[in-house]
């Protein structure tokens, strides 16, 4: 059971928009920055969003992040078949003194 | 551009020690901004952060509670690399192990990842 809660799966059609939620507590998301990672099959995760809503160089603006209270959300617009992947949220857990991740969400582009 | 290259055995016997190394290029293990992590992934446990080492005037380590009694992460400044040792392994420790790093102000962002090593714990 992961400390951060994500839906196991989401799906949408090409060109549409999807959001993925990540729920935590005041010990983690509520008082720390959230990052989001994309993991394509057979590869290491890649950071898409850091500090709640910042995109590293090279990440298209189709990807966005937001945070409110103890929850965070990843948004993906203009869905492409190449976006099919597992998505993970992560943050620092202040009382555990550790990085914690969500259980991951599998995105299917129908 | 930082690159991380992992090495180490893919098969470890139960009760023995799992040892992996992560060689760094494009940065220094003793830089004042880098943070050097080990993360593992298995179907049963998902992504699990194991611990990290970093240098800020002195060396610091943080470890996950789940492995704290069994884990050591050490920097090797002479070879510009860092290592993972996990003692007394069981089949539950079977996973893909990644080294990962970042150097942002938020030190829990993993910008760079090694290629991953599948470690199987079996006799």
mmCIF file of C-alpha atoms in Angstrom:
data_model
loop_
_atom_site.group_PDB
_atom_site.id
_atom_site.type_symbol
_atom_site.label_atom_id
_atom_site.label_comp_id
_atom_site.label_asym_id
_atom_site.label_seq_id
_atom_site.Cartn_x
_atom_site.Cartn_y
_atom_site.Cartn_z
ATOM 1 C CA UNK A 1 0.000 0.000 0.000
ATOM 2 C CA UNK A 2 1.605 3.258 -1.152
ATOM 3 C CA UNK A 3 1.667 6.358 1.037
ATOM 4 C CA UNK A 4 0.357 8.473 -1.847
ATOM 5 C CA UNK A 5 -2.882 7.380 -3.508
ATOM 6 C CA UNK A 6 -3.313 7.381 -7.284
ATOM 7 C CA UNK A 7 -6.032 5.813 -9.442
ATOM 8 C CA UNK A 8 -4.759 2.528 -10.911
ATOM 9 C CA UNK A 9 -5.758 3.477 -14.427
ATOM 10 C CA UNK A 10 -7.172 6.248 -16.603
ATOM 11 C CA UNK A 11 -8.029 6.324 -20.268
ATOM 12 C CA UNK A 12 -8.992 8.815 -22.924
ATOM 13 C CA UNK A 13 -9.055 9.163 -26.684
ATOM 14 C CA UNK A 14 -6.258 10.693 -28.778
ATOM 15 C CA UNK A 15 -6.401 14.476 -28.740
ATOM 16 C CA UNK A 16 -8.377 14.571 -25.505
ATOM 17 C CA UNK A 17 -7.320 15.678 -22.017
ATOM 18 C CA UNK A 18 -6.779 13.534 -18.955
ATOM 19 C CA UNK A 19 -5.991 14.271 -15.318
ATOM 20 C CA UNK A 20 -4.297 12.007 -12.792
ATOM 21 C CA UNK A 21 -4.738 12.657 -9.091
ATOM 22 C CA UNK A 22 -2.335 12.033 -6.228
ATOM 23 C CA UNK A 23 -3.659 12.207 -2.694
ATOM 24 C CA UNK A 24 -1.570 12.439 0.459
ATOM 25 C CA UNK A 25 -1.475 14.179 3.811
ATOM 26 C CA UNK A 26 -0.055 17.199 5.591
ATOM 27 C CA UNK A 27 3.080 15.156 6.311
ATOM 28 C CA UNK A 28 3.903 14.807 2.641
ATOM 29 C CA UNK A 29 2.080 16.639 -0.163
ATOM 30 C CA UNK A 30 0.619 19.261 2.166
ATOM 31 C CA UNK A 31 4.006 20.692 3.099
ATOM 32 C CA UNK A 32 6.379 19.599 0.360
ATOM 33 C CA UNK A 33 6.838 19.904 -3.383
ATOM 34 C CA UNK A 34 5.427 17.239 -5.681
ATOM 35 C CA UNK A 35 7.109 15.698 -8.724
ATOM 36 C CA UNK A 36 5.571 13.607 -11.482
ATOM 37 C CA UNK A 37 7.308 10.865 -13.480
ATOM 38 C CA UNK A 38 6.469 9.064 -16.708
ATOM 39 C CA UNK A 39 7.641 5.490 -17.155
ATOM 40 C CA UNK A 40 7.437 3.966 -20.615
ATOM 41 C CA UNK A 41 7.560 0.153 -20.805
ATOM 42 C CA UNK A 42 11.019 -1.224 -20.101
ATOM 43 C CA UNK A 43 12.582 2.144 -19.264
ATOM 44 C CA UNK A 44 13.477 4.147 -16.187
ATOM 45 C CA UNK A 45 11.077 6.844 -15.005
ATOM 46 C CA UNK A 46 11.500 10.326 -16.436
ATOM 47 C CA UNK A 47 10.619 13.530 -14.586
ATOM 48 C CA UNK A 48 7.776 15.482 -16.192
ATOM 49 C CA UNK A 49 6.922 17.973 -13.441
ATOM 50 C CA UNK A 50 8.818 19.169 -10.372
ATOM 51 C CA UNK A 51 8.069 21.708 -7.635
ATOM 52 C CA UNK A 52 4.321 21.056 -8.186
ATOM 53 C CA UNK A 53 4.058 22.767 -11.568
ATOM 54 C CA UNK A 54 7.459 23.296 -13.214
ATOM 55 C CA UNK A 55 8.520 21.501 -16.370
ATOM 56 C CA UNK A 56 12.134 20.489 -17.022
ATOM 57 C CA UNK A 57 13.650 21.631 -20.273
ATOM 58 C CA UNK A 58 12.335 19.550 -23.151
ATOM 59 C CA UNK A 59 9.020 18.579 -21.582
ATOM 60 C CA UNK A 60 6.158 19.864 -23.756
ATOM 61 C CA UNK A 61 3.578 22.216 -22.291
ATOM 62 C CA UNK A 62 0.926 19.545 -22.883
ATOM 63 C CA UNK A 63 1.997 18.348 -19.451
ATOM 64 C CA UNK A 64 1.023 20.431 -16.430
ATOM 65 C CA UNK A 65 0.950 20.046 -12.678
ATOM 66 C CA UNK A 66 -0.967 21.607 -9.828
ATOM 67 C CA UNK A 67 -1.323 21.189 -6.088
ATOM 68 C CA UNK A 68 -4.080 22.076 -3.658
ATOM 69 C CA UNK A 69 -3.837 21.228 0.011
ATOM 70 C CA UNK A 70 -2.875 17.585 0.351
ATOM 71 C CA UNK A 71 -3.557 16.596 -3.272
ATOM 72 C CA UNK A 72 -1.775 17.089 -6.549
ATOM 73 C CA UNK A 73 -2.859 16.651 -10.138
ATOM 74 C CA UNK A 74 -1.070 15.911 -13.388
ATOM 75 C CA UNK A 75 -2.799 17.098 -16.542
ATOM 76 C CA UNK A 76 -2.057 15.942 -20.068
ATOM 77 C CA UNK A 77 -3.701 17.613 -23.050
ATOM 78 C CA UNK A 78 -3.653 16.657 -26.719
ATOM 79 C CA UNK A 79 -3.191 12.997 -25.870
ATOM 80 C CA UNK A 80 -0.977 10.946 -28.158
ATOM 81 C CA UNK A 81 -0.526 7.192 -28.375
ATOM 82 C CA UNK A 82 3.065 7.757 -27.272
ATOM 83 C CA UNK A 83 1.759 9.036 -23.926
ATOM 84 C CA UNK A 84 0.672 5.509 -22.989
ATOM 85 C CA UNK A 85 2.762 4.848 -19.904
ATOM 86 C CA UNK A 86 2.711 4.568 -16.142
ATOM 87 C CA UNK A 87 2.699 7.850 -14.222
ATOM 88 C CA UNK A 88 3.940 8.299 -10.654
ATOM 89 C CA UNK A 89 3.789 11.147 -8.178
ATOM 90 C CA UNK A 90 6.465 11.602 -5.541
ATOM 91 C CA UNK A 91 7.278 13.894 -2.668
ATOM 92 C CA UNK A 92 9.124 14.134 0.639
ATOM 93 C CA UNK A 93 7.455 12.716 3.731
ATOM 94 C CA UNK A 94 8.473 14.950 6.627
ATOM 95 C CA UNK A 95 7.850 12.533 9.484
ATOM 96 C CA UNK A 96 9.326 9.495 7.727
ATOM 97 C CA UNK A 97 12.303 11.537 6.480
ATOM 98 C CA UNK A 98 11.955 9.731 3.186
ATOM 99 C CA UNK A 99 10.823 10.157 -0.404
ATOM 100 C CA UNK A 100 7.442 8.518 -1.009
ATOM 101 C CA UNK A 101 5.744 7.617 -4.268
ATOM 102 C CA UNK A 102 2.231 6.938 -5.415
ATOM 103 C CA UNK A 103 1.281 3.461 -6.601
ATOM 104 C CA UNK A 104 1.270 4.585 -10.204
ATOM 105 C CA UNK A 105 -1.446 5.187 -12.799
ATOM 106 C CA UNK A 106 -1.546 3.399 -16.125
ATOM 107 C CA UNK A 107 -2.656 5.705 -18.918
ATOM 108 C CA UNK A 108 -4.335 4.129 -21.912
ATOM 109 C CA UNK A 109 -4.907 6.214 -25.014
ATOM 110 C CA UNK A 110 -7.833 4.505 -26.712
ATOM 111 C CA UNK B 1 24.440 16.211 -18.837
ATOM 112 C CA UNK B 2 24.747 13.698 -16.019
ATOM 113 C CA UNK B 3 24.963 10.021 -16.866
ATOM 114 C CA UNK B 4 24.666 7.176 -14.380
ATOM 115 C CA UNK B 5 25.985 3.697 -15.166
ATOM 116 C CA UNK B 6 25.036 0.853 -12.883
ATOM 117 C CA UNK B 7 26.957 -2.359 -12.321
ATOM 118 C CA UNK B 8 26.566 -5.375 -10.107
ATOM 119 C CA UNK B 9 25.266 -8.959 -10.038
ATOM 120 C CA UNK B 10 21.759 -9.850 -11.099
ATOM 121 C CA UNK B 11 21.460 -12.884 -8.834
ATOM 122 C CA UNK B 12 21.956 -12.938 -5.067
ATOM 123 C CA UNK B 13 21.365 -15.846 -2.692
ATOM 124 C CA UNK B 14 19.015 -15.444 0.280
ATOM 125 C CA UNK B 15 20.698 -14.132 3.451
ATOM 126 C CA UNK B 16 23.605 -12.710 1.450
ATOM 127 C CA UNK B 17 24.438 -9.090 0.605
ATOM 128 C CA UNK B 18 23.218 -7.274 -2.482
ATOM 129 C CA UNK B 19 25.875 -4.873 -3.796
ATOM 130 C CA UNK B 20 25.445 -2.405 -6.662
ATOM 131 C CA UNK B 21 27.538 0.501 -7.895
ATOM 132 C CA UNK B 22 26.541 3.617 -9.790
ATOM 133 C CA UNK B 23 29.291 5.403 -11.736
ATOM 134 C CA UNK B 24 28.749 9.114 -12.345
ATOM 135 C CA UNK B 25 29.778 11.182 -15.363
ATOM 136 C CA UNK B 26 28.984 14.845 -15.876
ATOM 137 C CA UNK B 27 28.958 15.699 -12.160
ATOM 138 C CA UNK B 28 30.864 14.955 -8.974
ATOM 139 C CA UNK B 29 29.581 12.747 -6.183
ATOM 140 C CA UNK B 30 30.980 15.354 -3.775
ATOM 141 C CA UNK B 31 29.354 18.386 -5.430
ATOM 142 C CA UNK B 32 27.428 20.698 -3.126
ATOM 143 C CA UNK B 33 24.234 20.344 -5.137
ATOM 144 C CA UNK B 34 24.055 16.701 -6.146
ATOM 145 C CA UNK B 35 21.943 14.122 -4.315
ATOM 146 C CA UNK B 36 22.596 10.427 -5.048
ATOM 147 C CA UNK B 37 19.764 7.972 -4.533
ATOM 148 C CA UNK B 38 18.846 4.317 -4.809
ATOM 149 C CA UNK B 39 15.290 3.368 -5.781
ATOM 150 C CA UNK B 40 13.820 -0.034 -6.509
ATOM 151 C CA UNK B 41 10.712 -1.216 -8.315
ATOM 152 C CA UNK B 42 8.767 -4.437 -8.070
ATOM 153 C CA UNK B 43 5.206 -5.433 -8.997
ATOM 154 C CA UNK B 44 4.321 -5.956 -5.331
ATOM 155 C CA UNK B 45 5.925 -2.816 -3.859
ATOM 156 C CA UNK B 46 5.839 -0.367 -6.797
ATOM 157 C CA UNK B 47 8.451 2.379 -6.773
ATOM 158 C CA UNK B 48 10.275 2.364 -3.449
ATOM 159 C CA UNK B 49 12.916 4.915 -2.479
ATOM 160 C CA UNK B 50 15.671 3.213 -0.478
ATOM 161 C CA UNK B 51 17.973 6.030 0.508
ATOM 162 C CA UNK B 52 20.461 8.692 -0.506
ATOM 163 C CA UNK B 53 23.838 10.227 0.148
ATOM 164 C CA UNK B 54 24.923 13.800 -0.446
ATOM 165 C CA UNK B 55 27.687 16.223 0.512
ATOM 166 C CA UNK B 56 26.940 19.582 2.134
ATOM 167 C CA UNK B 57 30.172 20.488 3.945
ATOM 168 C CA UNK B 58 30.025 16.915 5.263
ATOM 169 C CA UNK B 59 28.455 13.668 4.125
ATOM 170 C CA UNK B 60 24.809 12.976 4.881
ATOM 171 C CA UNK B 61 22.678 9.856 4.490
ATOM 172 C CA UNK B 62 18.957 9.178 4.701
ATOM 173 C CA UNK B 63 17.431 5.708 4.552
ATOM 174 C CA UNK B 64 13.909 4.371 4.202
ATOM 175 C CA UNK B 65 12.517 2.932 7.425
ATOM 176 C CA UNK B 66 11.688 -0.335 5.659
ATOM 177 C CA UNK B 67 15.368 -1.125 5.028
ATOM 178 C CA UNK B 68 17.165 1.069 7.559
ATOM 179 C CA UNK B 69 18.635 -1.813 9.551
ATOM 180 C CA UNK B 70 20.062 -3.493 6.431
ATOM 181 C CA UNK B 71 21.193 -0.737 4.065
ATOM 182 C CA UNK B 72 24.364 1.249 3.489
ATOM 183 C CA UNK B 73 24.895 3.827 0.749
ATOM 184 C CA UNK B 74 28.474 5.006 0.390
ATOM 185 C CA UNK B 75 30.129 7.572 -1.846
ATOM 186 C CA UNK B 76 33.480 6.766 -3.446
ATOM 187 C CA UNK B 77 35.146 10.048 -4.319
ATOM 188 C CA UNK B 78 38.215 8.399 -5.830
ATOM 189 C CA UNK B 79 36.080 6.687 -8.499
ATOM 190 C CA UNK B 80 33.282 9.266 -8.625
ATOM 191 C CA UNK B 81 30.594 6.739 -7.852
ATOM 192 C CA UNK B 82 28.308 5.599 -5.074
ATOM 193 C CA UNK B 83 27.218 2.182 -3.950
ATOM 194 C CA UNK B 84 24.344 0.289 -2.400
ATOM 195 C CA UNK B 85 24.718 -2.569 0.022
ATOM 196 C CA UNK B 86 21.630 -4.379 1.277
ATOM 197 C CA UNK B 87 22.273 -7.112 3.810
ATOM 198 C CA UNK B 88 20.359 -10.270 4.670
ATOM 199 C CA UNK B 89 18.296 -10.262 1.494
ATOM 200 C CA UNK B 90 15.164 -12.342 1.018
ATOM 201 C CA UNK B 91 13.080 -13.069 -2.089
ATOM 202 C CA UNK B 92 11.047 -9.949 -1.130
ATOM 203 C CA UNK B 93 14.098 -7.893 -2.180
ATOM 204 C CA UNK B 94 13.796 -9.102 -5.771
ATOM 205 C CA UNK B 95 13.290 -5.962 -7.851
ATOM 206 C CA UNK B 96 14.714 -3.677 -10.507
ATOM 207 C CA UNK B 97 17.166 -1.388 -8.730
ATOM 208 C CA UNK B 98 17.857 2.118 -10.040
ATOM 209 C CA UNK B 99 20.347 4.755 -9.044
ATOM 210 C CA UNK B 100 18.996 8.261 -9.551
ATOM 211 C CA UNK B 101 20.192 11.790 -8.971
ATOM 212 C CA UNK B 102 19.212 15.418 -9.021
ATOM 213 C CA UNK B 103 20.733 18.756 -8.213
ATOM 214 C CA UNK B 104 17.812 21.116 -7.965
ATOM 215 C CA UNK B 105 16.981 23.283 -4.988
ATOM 216 C CA UNK B 106 14.279 20.728 -4.185
ATOM 217 C CA UNK B 107 16.490 17.755 -3.457
ATOM 218 C CA UNK B 108 13.835 15.110 -4.024
ATOM 219 C CA UNK B 109 13.638 15.521 -7.801
ATOM 220 C CA UNK B 110 15.191 12.701 -9.771
ATOM 221 C CA UNK B 111 16.390 14.169 -13.077
ATOM 222 C CA UNK B 112 18.819 11.411 -13.969
ATOM 223 C CA UNK B 113 18.439 7.651 -13.723
ATOM 224 C CA UNK B 114 20.669 4.669 -14.262
ATOM 225 C CA UNK B 115 19.658 1.943 -16.675
ATOM 226 C CA UNK B 116 18.252 -0.288 -13.937
ATOM 227 C CA UNK B 117 19.477 -3.673 -12.709
ATOM 228 C CA UNK B 118 17.138 -6.595 -12.209
ATOM 229 C CA UNK B 119 18.269 -8.300 -9.016
ATOM 230 C CA UNK B 120 16.770 -11.688 -8.261
ATOM 231 C CA UNK B 121 17.120 -13.172 -4.805
ATOM 232 C CA UNK B 122 17.095 -16.925 -5.181
ATOM 233 C CA UNK B 123 19.129 -19.962 -4.184
#
